[in-house]
mmCIF file with all atom_site columns, C-alpha atoms in Angstrom:
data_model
loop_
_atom_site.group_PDB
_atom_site.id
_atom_site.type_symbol
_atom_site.label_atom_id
_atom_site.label_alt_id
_atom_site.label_comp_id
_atom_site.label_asym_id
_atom_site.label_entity_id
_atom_site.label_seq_id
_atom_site.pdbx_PDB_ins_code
_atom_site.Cartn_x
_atom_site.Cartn_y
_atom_site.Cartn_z
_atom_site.occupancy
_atom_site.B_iso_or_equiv
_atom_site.pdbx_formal_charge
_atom_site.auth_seq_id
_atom_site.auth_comp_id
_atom_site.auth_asym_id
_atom_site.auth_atom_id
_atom_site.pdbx_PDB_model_num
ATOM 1   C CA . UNK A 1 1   ? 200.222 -24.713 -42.424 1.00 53.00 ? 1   UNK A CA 1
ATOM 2   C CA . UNK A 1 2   ? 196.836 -25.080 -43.385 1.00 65.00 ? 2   UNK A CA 1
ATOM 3   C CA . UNK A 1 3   ? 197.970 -28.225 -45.540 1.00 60.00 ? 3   UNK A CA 1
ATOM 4   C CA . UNK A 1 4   ? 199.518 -30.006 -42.535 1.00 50.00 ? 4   UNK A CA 1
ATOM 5   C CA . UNK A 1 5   ? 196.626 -28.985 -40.444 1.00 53.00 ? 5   UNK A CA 1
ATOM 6   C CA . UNK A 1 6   ? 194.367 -30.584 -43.410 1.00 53.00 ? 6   UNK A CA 1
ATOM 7   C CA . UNK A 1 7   ? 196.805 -33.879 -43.579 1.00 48.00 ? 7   UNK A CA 1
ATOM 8   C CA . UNK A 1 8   ? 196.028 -34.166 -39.783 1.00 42.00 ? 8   UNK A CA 1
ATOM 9   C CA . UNK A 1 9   ? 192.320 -33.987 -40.113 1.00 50.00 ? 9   UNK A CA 1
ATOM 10  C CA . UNK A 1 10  ? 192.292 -36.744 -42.893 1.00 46.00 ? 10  UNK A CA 1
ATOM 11  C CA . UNK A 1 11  ? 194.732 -39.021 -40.773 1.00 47.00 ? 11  UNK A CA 1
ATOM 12  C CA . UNK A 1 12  ? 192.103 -38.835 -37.842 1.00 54.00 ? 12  UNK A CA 1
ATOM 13  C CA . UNK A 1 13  ? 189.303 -39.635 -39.955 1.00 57.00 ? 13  UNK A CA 1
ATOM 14  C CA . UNK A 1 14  ? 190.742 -42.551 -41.237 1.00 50.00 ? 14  UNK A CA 1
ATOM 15  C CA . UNK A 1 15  ? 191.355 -43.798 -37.633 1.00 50.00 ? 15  UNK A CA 1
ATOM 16  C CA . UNK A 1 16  ? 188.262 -43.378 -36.749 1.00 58.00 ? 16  UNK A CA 1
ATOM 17  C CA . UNK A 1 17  ? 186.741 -45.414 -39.674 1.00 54.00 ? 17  UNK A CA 1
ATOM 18  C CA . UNK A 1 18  ? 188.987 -48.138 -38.832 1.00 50.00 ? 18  UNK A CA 1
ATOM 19  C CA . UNK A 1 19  ? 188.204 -48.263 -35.205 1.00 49.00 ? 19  UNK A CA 1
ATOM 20  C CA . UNK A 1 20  ? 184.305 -48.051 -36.275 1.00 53.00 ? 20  UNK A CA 1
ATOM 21  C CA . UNK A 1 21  ? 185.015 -51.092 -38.553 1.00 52.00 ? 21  UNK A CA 1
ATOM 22  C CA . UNK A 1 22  ? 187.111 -53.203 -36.013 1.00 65.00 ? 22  UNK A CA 1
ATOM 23  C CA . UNK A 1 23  ? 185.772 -55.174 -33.748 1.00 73.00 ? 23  UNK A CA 1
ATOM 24  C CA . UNK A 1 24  ? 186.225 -54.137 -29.842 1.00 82.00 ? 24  UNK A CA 1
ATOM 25  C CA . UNK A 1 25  ? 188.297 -56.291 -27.839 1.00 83.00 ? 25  UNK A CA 1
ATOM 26  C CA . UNK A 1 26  ? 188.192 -54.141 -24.718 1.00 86.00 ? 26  UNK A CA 1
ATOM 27  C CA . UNK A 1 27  ? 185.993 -55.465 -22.210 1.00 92.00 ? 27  UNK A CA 1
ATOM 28  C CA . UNK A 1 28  ? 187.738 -59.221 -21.231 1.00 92.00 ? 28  UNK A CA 1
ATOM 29  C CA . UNK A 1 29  ? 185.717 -62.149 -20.240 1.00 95.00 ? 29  UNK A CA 1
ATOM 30  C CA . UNK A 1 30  ? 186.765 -62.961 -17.103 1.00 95.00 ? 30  UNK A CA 1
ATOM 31  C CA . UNK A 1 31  ? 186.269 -58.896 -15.771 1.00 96.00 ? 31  UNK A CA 1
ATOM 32  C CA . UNK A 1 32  ? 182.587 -59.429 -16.900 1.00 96.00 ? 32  UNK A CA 1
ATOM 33  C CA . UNK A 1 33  ? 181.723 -62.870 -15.326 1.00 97.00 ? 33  UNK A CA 1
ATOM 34  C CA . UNK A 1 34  ? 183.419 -60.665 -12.022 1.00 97.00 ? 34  UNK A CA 1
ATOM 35  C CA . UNK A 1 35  ? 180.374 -57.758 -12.336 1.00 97.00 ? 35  UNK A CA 1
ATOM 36  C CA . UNK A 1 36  ? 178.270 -61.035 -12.861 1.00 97.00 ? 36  UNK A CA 1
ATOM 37  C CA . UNK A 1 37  ? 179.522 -62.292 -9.422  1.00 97.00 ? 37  UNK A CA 1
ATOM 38  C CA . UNK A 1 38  ? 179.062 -58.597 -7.198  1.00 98.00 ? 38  UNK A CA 1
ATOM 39  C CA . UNK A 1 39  ? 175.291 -59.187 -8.497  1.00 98.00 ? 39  UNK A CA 1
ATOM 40  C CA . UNK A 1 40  ? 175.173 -62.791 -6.884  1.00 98.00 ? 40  UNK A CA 1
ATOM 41  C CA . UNK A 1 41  ? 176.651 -61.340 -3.999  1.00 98.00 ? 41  UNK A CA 1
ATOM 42  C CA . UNK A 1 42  ? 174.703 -57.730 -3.820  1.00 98.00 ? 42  UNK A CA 1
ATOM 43  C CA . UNK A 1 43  ? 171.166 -59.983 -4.410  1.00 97.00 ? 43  UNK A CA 1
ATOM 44  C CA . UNK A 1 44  ? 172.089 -62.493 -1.759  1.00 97.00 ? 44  UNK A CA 1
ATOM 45  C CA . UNK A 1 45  ? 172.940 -59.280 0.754   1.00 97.00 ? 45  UNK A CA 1
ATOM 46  C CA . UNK A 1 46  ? 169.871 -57.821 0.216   1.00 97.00 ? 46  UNK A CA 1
ATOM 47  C CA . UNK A 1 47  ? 168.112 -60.755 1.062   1.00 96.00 ? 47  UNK A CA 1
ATOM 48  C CA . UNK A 1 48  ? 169.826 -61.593 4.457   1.00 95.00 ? 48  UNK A CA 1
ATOM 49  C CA . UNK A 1 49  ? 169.935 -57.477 5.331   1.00 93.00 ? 49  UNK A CA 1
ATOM 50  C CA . UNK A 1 50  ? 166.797 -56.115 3.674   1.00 94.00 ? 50  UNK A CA 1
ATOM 51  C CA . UNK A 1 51  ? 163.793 -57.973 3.901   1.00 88.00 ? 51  UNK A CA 1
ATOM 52  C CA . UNK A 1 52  ? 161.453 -55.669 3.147   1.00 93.00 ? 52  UNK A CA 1
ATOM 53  C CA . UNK A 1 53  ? 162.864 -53.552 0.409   1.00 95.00 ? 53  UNK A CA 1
ATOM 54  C CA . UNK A 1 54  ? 159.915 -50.971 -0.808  1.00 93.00 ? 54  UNK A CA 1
ATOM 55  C CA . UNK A 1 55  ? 159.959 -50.051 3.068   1.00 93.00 ? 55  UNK A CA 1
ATOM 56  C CA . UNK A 1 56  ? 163.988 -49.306 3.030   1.00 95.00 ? 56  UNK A CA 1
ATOM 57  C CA . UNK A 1 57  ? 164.202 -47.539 -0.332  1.00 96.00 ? 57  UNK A CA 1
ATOM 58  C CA . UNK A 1 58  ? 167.470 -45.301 0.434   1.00 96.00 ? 58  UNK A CA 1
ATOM 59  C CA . UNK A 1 59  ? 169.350 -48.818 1.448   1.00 97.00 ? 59  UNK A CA 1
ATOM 60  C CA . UNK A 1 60  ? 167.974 -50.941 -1.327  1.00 97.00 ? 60  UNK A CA 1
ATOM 61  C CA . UNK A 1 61  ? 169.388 -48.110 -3.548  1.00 97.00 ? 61  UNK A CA 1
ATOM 62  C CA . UNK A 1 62  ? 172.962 -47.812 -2.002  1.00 97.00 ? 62  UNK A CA 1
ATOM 63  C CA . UNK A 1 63  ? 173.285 -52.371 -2.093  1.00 97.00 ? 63  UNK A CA 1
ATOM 64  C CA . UNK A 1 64  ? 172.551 -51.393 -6.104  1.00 98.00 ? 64  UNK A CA 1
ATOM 65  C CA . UNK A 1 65  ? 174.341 -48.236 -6.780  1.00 97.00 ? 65  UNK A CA 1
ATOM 66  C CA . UNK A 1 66  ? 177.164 -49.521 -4.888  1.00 97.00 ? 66  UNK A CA 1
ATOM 67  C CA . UNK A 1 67  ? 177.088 -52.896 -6.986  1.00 98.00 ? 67  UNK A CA 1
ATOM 68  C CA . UNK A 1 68  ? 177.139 -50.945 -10.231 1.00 97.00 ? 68  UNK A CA 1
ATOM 69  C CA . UNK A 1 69  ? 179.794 -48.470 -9.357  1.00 97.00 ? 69  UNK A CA 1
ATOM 70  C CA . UNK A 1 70  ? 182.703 -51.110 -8.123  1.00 97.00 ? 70  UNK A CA 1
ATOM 71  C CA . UNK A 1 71  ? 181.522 -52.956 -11.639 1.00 97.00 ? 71  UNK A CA 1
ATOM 72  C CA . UNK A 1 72  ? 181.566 -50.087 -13.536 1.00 96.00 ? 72  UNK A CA 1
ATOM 73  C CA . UNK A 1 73  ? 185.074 -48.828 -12.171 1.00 96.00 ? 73  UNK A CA 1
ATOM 74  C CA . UNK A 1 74  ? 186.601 -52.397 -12.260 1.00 96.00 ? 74  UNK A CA 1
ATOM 75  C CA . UNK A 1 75  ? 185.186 -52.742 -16.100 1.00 95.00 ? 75  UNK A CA 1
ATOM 76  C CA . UNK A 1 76  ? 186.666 -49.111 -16.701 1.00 94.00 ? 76  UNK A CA 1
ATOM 77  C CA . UNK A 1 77  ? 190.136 -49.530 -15.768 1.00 95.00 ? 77  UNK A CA 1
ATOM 78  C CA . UNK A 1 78  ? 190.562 -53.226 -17.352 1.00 94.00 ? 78  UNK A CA 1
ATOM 79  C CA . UNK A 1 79  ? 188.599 -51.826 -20.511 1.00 91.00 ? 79  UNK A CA 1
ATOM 80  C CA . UNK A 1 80  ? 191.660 -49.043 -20.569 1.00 91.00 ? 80  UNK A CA 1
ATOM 81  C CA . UNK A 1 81  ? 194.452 -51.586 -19.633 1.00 92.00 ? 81  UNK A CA 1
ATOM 82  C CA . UNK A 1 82  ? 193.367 -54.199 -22.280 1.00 91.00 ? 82  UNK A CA 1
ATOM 83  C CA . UNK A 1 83  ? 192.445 -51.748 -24.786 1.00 87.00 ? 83  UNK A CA 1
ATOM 84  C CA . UNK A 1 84  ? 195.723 -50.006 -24.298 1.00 86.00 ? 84  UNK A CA 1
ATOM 85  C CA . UNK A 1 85  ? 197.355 -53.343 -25.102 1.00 87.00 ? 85  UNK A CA 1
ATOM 86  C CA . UNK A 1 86  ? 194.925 -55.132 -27.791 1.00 83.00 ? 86  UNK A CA 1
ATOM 87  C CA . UNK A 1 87  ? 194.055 -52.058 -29.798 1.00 71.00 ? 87  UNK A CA 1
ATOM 88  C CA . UNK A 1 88  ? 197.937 -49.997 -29.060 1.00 70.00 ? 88  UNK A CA 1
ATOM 89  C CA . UNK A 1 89  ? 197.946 -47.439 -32.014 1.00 67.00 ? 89  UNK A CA 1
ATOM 90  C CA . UNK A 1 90  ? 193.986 -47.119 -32.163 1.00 69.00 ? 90  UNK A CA 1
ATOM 91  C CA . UNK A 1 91  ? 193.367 -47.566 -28.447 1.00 73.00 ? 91  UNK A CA 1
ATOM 92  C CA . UNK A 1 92  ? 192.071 -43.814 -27.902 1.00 76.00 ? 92  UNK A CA 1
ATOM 93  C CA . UNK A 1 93  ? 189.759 -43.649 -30.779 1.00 79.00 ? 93  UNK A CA 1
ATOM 94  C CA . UNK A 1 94  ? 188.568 -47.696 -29.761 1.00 80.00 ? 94  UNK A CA 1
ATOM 95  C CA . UNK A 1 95  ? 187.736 -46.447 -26.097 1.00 83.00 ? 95  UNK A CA 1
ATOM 96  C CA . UNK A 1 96  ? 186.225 -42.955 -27.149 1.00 84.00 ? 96  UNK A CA 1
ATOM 97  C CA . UNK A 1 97  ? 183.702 -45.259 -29.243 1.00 83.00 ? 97  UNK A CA 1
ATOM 98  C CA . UNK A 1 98  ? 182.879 -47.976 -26.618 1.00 84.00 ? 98  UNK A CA 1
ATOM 99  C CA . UNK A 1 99  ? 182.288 -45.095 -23.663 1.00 87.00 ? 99  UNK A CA 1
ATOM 100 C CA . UNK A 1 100 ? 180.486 -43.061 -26.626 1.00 87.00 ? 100 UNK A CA 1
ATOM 101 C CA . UNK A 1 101 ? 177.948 -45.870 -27.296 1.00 88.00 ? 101 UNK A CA 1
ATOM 102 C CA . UNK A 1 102 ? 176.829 -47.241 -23.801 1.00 91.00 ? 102 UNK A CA 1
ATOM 103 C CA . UNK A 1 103 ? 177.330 -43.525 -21.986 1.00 92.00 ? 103 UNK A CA 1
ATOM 104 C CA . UNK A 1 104 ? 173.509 -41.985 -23.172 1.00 93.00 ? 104 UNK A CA 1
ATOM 105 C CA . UNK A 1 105 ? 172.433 -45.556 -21.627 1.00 94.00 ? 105 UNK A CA 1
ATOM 106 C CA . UNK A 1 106 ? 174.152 -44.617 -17.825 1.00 94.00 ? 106 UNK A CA 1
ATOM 107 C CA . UNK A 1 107 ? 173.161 -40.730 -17.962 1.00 95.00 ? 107 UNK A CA 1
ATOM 108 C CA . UNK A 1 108 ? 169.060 -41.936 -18.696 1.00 96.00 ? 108 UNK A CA 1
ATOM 109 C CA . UNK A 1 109 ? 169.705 -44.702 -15.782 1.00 96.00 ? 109 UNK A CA 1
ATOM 110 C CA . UNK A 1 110 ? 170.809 -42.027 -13.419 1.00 96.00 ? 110 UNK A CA 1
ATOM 111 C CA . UNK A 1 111 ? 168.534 -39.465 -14.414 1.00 97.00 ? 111 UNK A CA 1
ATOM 112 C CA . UNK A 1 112 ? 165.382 -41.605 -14.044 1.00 97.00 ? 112 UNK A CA 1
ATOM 113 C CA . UNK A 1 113 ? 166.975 -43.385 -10.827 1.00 97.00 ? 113 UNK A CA 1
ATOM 114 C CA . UNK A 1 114 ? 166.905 -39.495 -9.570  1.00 97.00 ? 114 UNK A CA 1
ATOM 115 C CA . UNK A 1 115 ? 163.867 -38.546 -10.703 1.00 97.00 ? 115 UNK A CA 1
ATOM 116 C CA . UNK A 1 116 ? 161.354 -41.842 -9.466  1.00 96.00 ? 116 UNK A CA 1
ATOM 117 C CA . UNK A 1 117 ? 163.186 -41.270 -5.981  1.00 96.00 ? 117 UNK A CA 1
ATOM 118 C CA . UNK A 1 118 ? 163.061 -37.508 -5.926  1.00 95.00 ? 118 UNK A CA 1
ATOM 119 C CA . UNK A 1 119 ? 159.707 -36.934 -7.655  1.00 97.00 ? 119 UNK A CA 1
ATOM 120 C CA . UNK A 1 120 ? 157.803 -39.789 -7.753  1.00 95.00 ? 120 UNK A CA 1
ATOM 121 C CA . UNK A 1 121 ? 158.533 -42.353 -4.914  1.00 94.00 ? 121 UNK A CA 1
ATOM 122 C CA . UNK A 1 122 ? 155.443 -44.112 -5.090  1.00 93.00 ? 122 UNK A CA 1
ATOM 123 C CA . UNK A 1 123 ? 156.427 -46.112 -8.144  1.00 95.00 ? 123 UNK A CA 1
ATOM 124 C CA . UNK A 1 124 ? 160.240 -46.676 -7.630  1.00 96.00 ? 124 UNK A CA 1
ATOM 125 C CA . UNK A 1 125 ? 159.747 -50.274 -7.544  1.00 96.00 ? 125 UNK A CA 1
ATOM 126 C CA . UNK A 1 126 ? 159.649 -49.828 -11.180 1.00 97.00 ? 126 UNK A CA 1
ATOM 127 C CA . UNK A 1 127 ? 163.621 -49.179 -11.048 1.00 97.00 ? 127 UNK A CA 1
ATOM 128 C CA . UNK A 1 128 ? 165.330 -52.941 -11.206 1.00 97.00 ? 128 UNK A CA 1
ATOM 129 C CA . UNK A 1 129 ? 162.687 -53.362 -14.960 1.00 97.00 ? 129 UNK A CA 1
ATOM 130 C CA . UNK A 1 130 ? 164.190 -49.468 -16.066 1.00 97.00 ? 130 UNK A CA 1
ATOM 131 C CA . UNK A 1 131 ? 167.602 -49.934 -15.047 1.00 98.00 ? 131 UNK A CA 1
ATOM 132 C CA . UNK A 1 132 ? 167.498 -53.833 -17.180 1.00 98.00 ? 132 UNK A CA 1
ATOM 133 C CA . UNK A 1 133 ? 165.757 -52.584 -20.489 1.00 98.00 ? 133 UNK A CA 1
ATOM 134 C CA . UNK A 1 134 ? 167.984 -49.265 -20.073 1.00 97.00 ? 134 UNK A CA 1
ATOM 135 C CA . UNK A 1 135 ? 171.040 -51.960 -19.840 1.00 97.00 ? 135 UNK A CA 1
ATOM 136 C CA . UNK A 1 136 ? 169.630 -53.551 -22.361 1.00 97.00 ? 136 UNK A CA 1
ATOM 137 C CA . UNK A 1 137 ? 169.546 -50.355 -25.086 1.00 96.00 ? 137 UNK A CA 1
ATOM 138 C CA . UNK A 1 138 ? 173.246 -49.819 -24.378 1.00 95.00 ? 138 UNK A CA 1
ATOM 139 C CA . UNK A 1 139 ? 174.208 -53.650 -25.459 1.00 96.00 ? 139 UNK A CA 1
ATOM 140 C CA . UNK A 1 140 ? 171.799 -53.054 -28.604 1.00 95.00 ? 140 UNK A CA 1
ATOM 141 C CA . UNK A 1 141 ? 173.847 -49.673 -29.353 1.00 92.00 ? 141 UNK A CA 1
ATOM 142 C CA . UNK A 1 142 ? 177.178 -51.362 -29.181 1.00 90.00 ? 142 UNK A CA 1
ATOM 143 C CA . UNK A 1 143 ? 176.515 -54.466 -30.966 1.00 88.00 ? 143 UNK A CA 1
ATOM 144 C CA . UNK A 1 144 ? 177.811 -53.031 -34.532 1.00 83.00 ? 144 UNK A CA 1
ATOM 145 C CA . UNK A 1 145 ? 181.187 -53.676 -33.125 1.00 85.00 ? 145 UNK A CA 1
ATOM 146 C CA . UNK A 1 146 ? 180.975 -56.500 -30.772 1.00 89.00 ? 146 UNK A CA 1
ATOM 147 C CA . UNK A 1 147 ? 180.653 -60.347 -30.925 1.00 90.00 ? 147 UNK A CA 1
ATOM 148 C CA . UNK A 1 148 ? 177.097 -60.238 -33.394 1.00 89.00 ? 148 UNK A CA 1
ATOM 149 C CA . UNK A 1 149 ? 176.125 -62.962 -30.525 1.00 93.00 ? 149 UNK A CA 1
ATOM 150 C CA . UNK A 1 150 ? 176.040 -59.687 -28.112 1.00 95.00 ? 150 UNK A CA 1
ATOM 151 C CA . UNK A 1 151 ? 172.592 -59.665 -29.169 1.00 96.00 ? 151 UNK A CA 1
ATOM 152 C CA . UNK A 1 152 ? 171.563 -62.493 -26.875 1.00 97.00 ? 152 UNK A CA 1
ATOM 153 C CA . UNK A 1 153 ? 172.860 -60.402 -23.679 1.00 97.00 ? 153 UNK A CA 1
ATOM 154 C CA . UNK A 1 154 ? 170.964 -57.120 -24.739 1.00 97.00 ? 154 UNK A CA 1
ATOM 155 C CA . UNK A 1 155 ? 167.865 -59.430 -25.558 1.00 98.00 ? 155 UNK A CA 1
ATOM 156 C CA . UNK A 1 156 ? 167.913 -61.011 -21.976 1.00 98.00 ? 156 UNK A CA 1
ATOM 157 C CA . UNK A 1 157 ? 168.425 -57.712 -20.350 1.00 98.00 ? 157 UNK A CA 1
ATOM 158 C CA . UNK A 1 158 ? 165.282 -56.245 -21.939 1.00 98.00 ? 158 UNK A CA 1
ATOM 159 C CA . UNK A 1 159 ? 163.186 -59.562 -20.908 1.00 98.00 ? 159 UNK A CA 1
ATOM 160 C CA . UNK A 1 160 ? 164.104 -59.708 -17.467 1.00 98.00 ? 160 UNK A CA 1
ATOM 161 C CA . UNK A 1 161 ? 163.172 -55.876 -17.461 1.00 97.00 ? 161 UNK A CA 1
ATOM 162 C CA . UNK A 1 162 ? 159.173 -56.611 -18.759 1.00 97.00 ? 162 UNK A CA 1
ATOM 163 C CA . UNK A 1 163 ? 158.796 -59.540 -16.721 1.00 97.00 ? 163 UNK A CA 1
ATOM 164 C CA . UNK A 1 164 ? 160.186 -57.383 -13.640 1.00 96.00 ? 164 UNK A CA 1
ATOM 165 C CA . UNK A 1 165 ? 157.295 -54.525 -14.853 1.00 96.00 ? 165 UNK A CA 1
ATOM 166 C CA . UNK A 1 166 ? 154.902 -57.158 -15.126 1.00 96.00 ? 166 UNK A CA 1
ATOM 167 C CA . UNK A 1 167 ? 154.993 -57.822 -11.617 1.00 94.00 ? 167 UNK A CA 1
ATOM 168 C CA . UNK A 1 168 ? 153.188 -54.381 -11.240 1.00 93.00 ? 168 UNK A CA 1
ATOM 169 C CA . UNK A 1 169 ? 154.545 -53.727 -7.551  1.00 93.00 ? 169 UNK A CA 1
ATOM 170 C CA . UNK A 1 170 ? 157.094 -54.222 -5.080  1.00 93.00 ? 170 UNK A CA 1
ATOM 171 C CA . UNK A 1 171 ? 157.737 -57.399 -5.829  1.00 94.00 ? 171 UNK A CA 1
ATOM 172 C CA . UNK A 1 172 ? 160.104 -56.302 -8.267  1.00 96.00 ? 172 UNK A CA 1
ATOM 173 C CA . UNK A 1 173 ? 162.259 -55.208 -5.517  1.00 96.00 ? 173 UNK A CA 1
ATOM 174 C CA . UNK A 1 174 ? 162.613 -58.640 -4.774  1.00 96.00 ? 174 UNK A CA 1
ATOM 175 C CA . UNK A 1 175 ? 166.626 -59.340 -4.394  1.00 96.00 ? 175 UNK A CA 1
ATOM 176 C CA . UNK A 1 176 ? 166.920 -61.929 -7.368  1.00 94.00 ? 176 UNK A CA 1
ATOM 177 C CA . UNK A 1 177 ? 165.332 -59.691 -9.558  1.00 96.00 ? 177 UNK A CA 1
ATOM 178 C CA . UNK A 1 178 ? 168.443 -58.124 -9.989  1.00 97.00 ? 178 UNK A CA 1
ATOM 179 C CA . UNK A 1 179 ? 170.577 -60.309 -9.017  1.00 97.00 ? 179 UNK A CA 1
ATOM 180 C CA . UNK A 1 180 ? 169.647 -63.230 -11.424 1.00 97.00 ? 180 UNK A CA 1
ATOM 181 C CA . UNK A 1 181 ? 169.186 -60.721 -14.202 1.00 98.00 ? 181 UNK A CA 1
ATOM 182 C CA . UNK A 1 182 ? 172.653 -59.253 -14.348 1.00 98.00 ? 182 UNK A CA 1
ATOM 183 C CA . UNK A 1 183 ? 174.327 -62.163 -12.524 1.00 98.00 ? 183 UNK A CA 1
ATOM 184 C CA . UNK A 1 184 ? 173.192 -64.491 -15.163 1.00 98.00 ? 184 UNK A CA 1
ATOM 185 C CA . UNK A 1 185 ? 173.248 -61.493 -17.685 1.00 98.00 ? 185 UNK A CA 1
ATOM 186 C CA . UNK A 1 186 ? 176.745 -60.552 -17.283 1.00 98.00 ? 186 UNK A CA 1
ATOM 187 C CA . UNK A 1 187 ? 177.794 -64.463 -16.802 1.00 97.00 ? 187 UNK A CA 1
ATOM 188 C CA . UNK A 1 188 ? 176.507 -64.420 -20.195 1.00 97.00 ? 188 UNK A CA 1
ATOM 189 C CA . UNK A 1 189 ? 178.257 -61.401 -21.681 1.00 97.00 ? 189 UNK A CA 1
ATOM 190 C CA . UNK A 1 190 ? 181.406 -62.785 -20.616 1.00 96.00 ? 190 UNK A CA 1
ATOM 191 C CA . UNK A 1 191 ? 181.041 -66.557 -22.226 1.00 96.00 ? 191 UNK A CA 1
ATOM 192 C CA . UNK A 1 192 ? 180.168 -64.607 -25.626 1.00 95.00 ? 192 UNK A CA 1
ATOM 193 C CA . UNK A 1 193 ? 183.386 -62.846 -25.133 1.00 94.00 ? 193 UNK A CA 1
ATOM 194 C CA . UNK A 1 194 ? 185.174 -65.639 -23.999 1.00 93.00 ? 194 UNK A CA 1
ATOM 195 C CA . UNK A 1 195 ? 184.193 -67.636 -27.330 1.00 92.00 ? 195 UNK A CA 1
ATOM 196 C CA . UNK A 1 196 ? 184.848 -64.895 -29.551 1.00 87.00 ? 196 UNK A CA 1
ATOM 197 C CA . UNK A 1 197 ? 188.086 -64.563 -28.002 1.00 79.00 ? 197 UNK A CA 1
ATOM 198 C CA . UNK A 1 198 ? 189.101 -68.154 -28.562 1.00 74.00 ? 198 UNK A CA 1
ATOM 199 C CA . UNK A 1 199 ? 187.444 -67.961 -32.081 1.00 62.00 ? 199 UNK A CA 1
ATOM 200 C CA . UNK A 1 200 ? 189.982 -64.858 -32.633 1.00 58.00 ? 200 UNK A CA 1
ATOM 201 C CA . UNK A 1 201 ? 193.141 -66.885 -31.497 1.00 51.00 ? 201 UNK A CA 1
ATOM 202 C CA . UNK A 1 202 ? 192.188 -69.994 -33.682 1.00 52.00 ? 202 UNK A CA 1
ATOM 203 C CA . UNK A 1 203 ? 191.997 -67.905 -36.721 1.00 50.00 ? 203 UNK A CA 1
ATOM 204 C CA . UNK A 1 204 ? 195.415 -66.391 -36.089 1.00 48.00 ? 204 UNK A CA 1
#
């Protein structure tokens, strides 16, 4: 028995060091130019419904929240689906390490979203820079097995972020702070995707 259980252990660690040395092909192109899209349209909201924004905290925060959920959950369940199909006999172990790798990135963007608001309102307009150079960490940590042009995305998402704290006030609630940053950003994700998927199918 304890040879079987043994045999099992070494047949998971091998599929785990394959799916840490294959690249993920979870996350599809046109999914991720959709997230870009809800930012165009959450930005351009805010700026018909919400003209002053450091005044209206509570609704600035549920245009944003809301944004990032429905992306999150559309991402999720087409990450699974595609996953499912692309990866088939290493799909678990493949998802396990994408959510693994960007999931410290959306607990600290929560957790400091909750804390500014809760504890220290007067400098919330800091969020939109924290939640971008947050972002931005989470591309960095899941480079090593993504397109190695990922890079790009997770270096734009930590620009946008200083040049939002640079502002130094509210102006960084501004709507197309966020919406141009992960409009654009995600736009972006999705073309790198979208050539390394056409890269993949020429070389097969």
């Amino acid at each position: 028995m304890s040879e079987l259980h043994k045999a099992l252990g070494d047949i998971s660690s091998i599929r785990r060091q394959m799916a840490h040395s294959t690249q993920f092909r979870g996350y599809g192109p046109a999914t991720l130019a959709a997230t870009g899209t809800f930012a165009f349209l959450a930005a351009s909201l805010q700026s018909m419904c919400l003209k002053d924004p450091a005044d209206h905290i509570p609704a600035y925060l549920s245009i944003w929240v809301s944004t990032a959920a429905l992306s999150a959950a559309l991402t999720g369940v087409q990450m699974y689906t595609r996953t499912r199909r692309i990866h088939s006999g290493l799909s678990n172990e493949m998802i396990r390490m994408a959510v693994e790798q960007f999931l410290p990135a959306v607990g600290a963007g929560i957790l400091i979203t909750v804390v500014l608001v809760r504890f220290v309102p007067a400098v919330v307009w800091m969020l939109p820079a924290l939640w971008q150079v947050i972002f931005s960490l989470g591309i960095f940590s899941s480079c090593r097995f993504l397109p190695r042009l990922m890079i790009a995305a997770g270096t734009w998402y930590l620009l946008t972020g200083l040049v939002c704290i640079a502002f130094g006030d509210s102006r960084a609630l501004a709507p197309w702070t966020m919406g141009l940053a992960f409009g654009a950003g995600q736009l972006l994700v999705a073309g790198i995707l979208f050539v390394a998927t056409q890269e993949d199918a020429d070389e097969n």
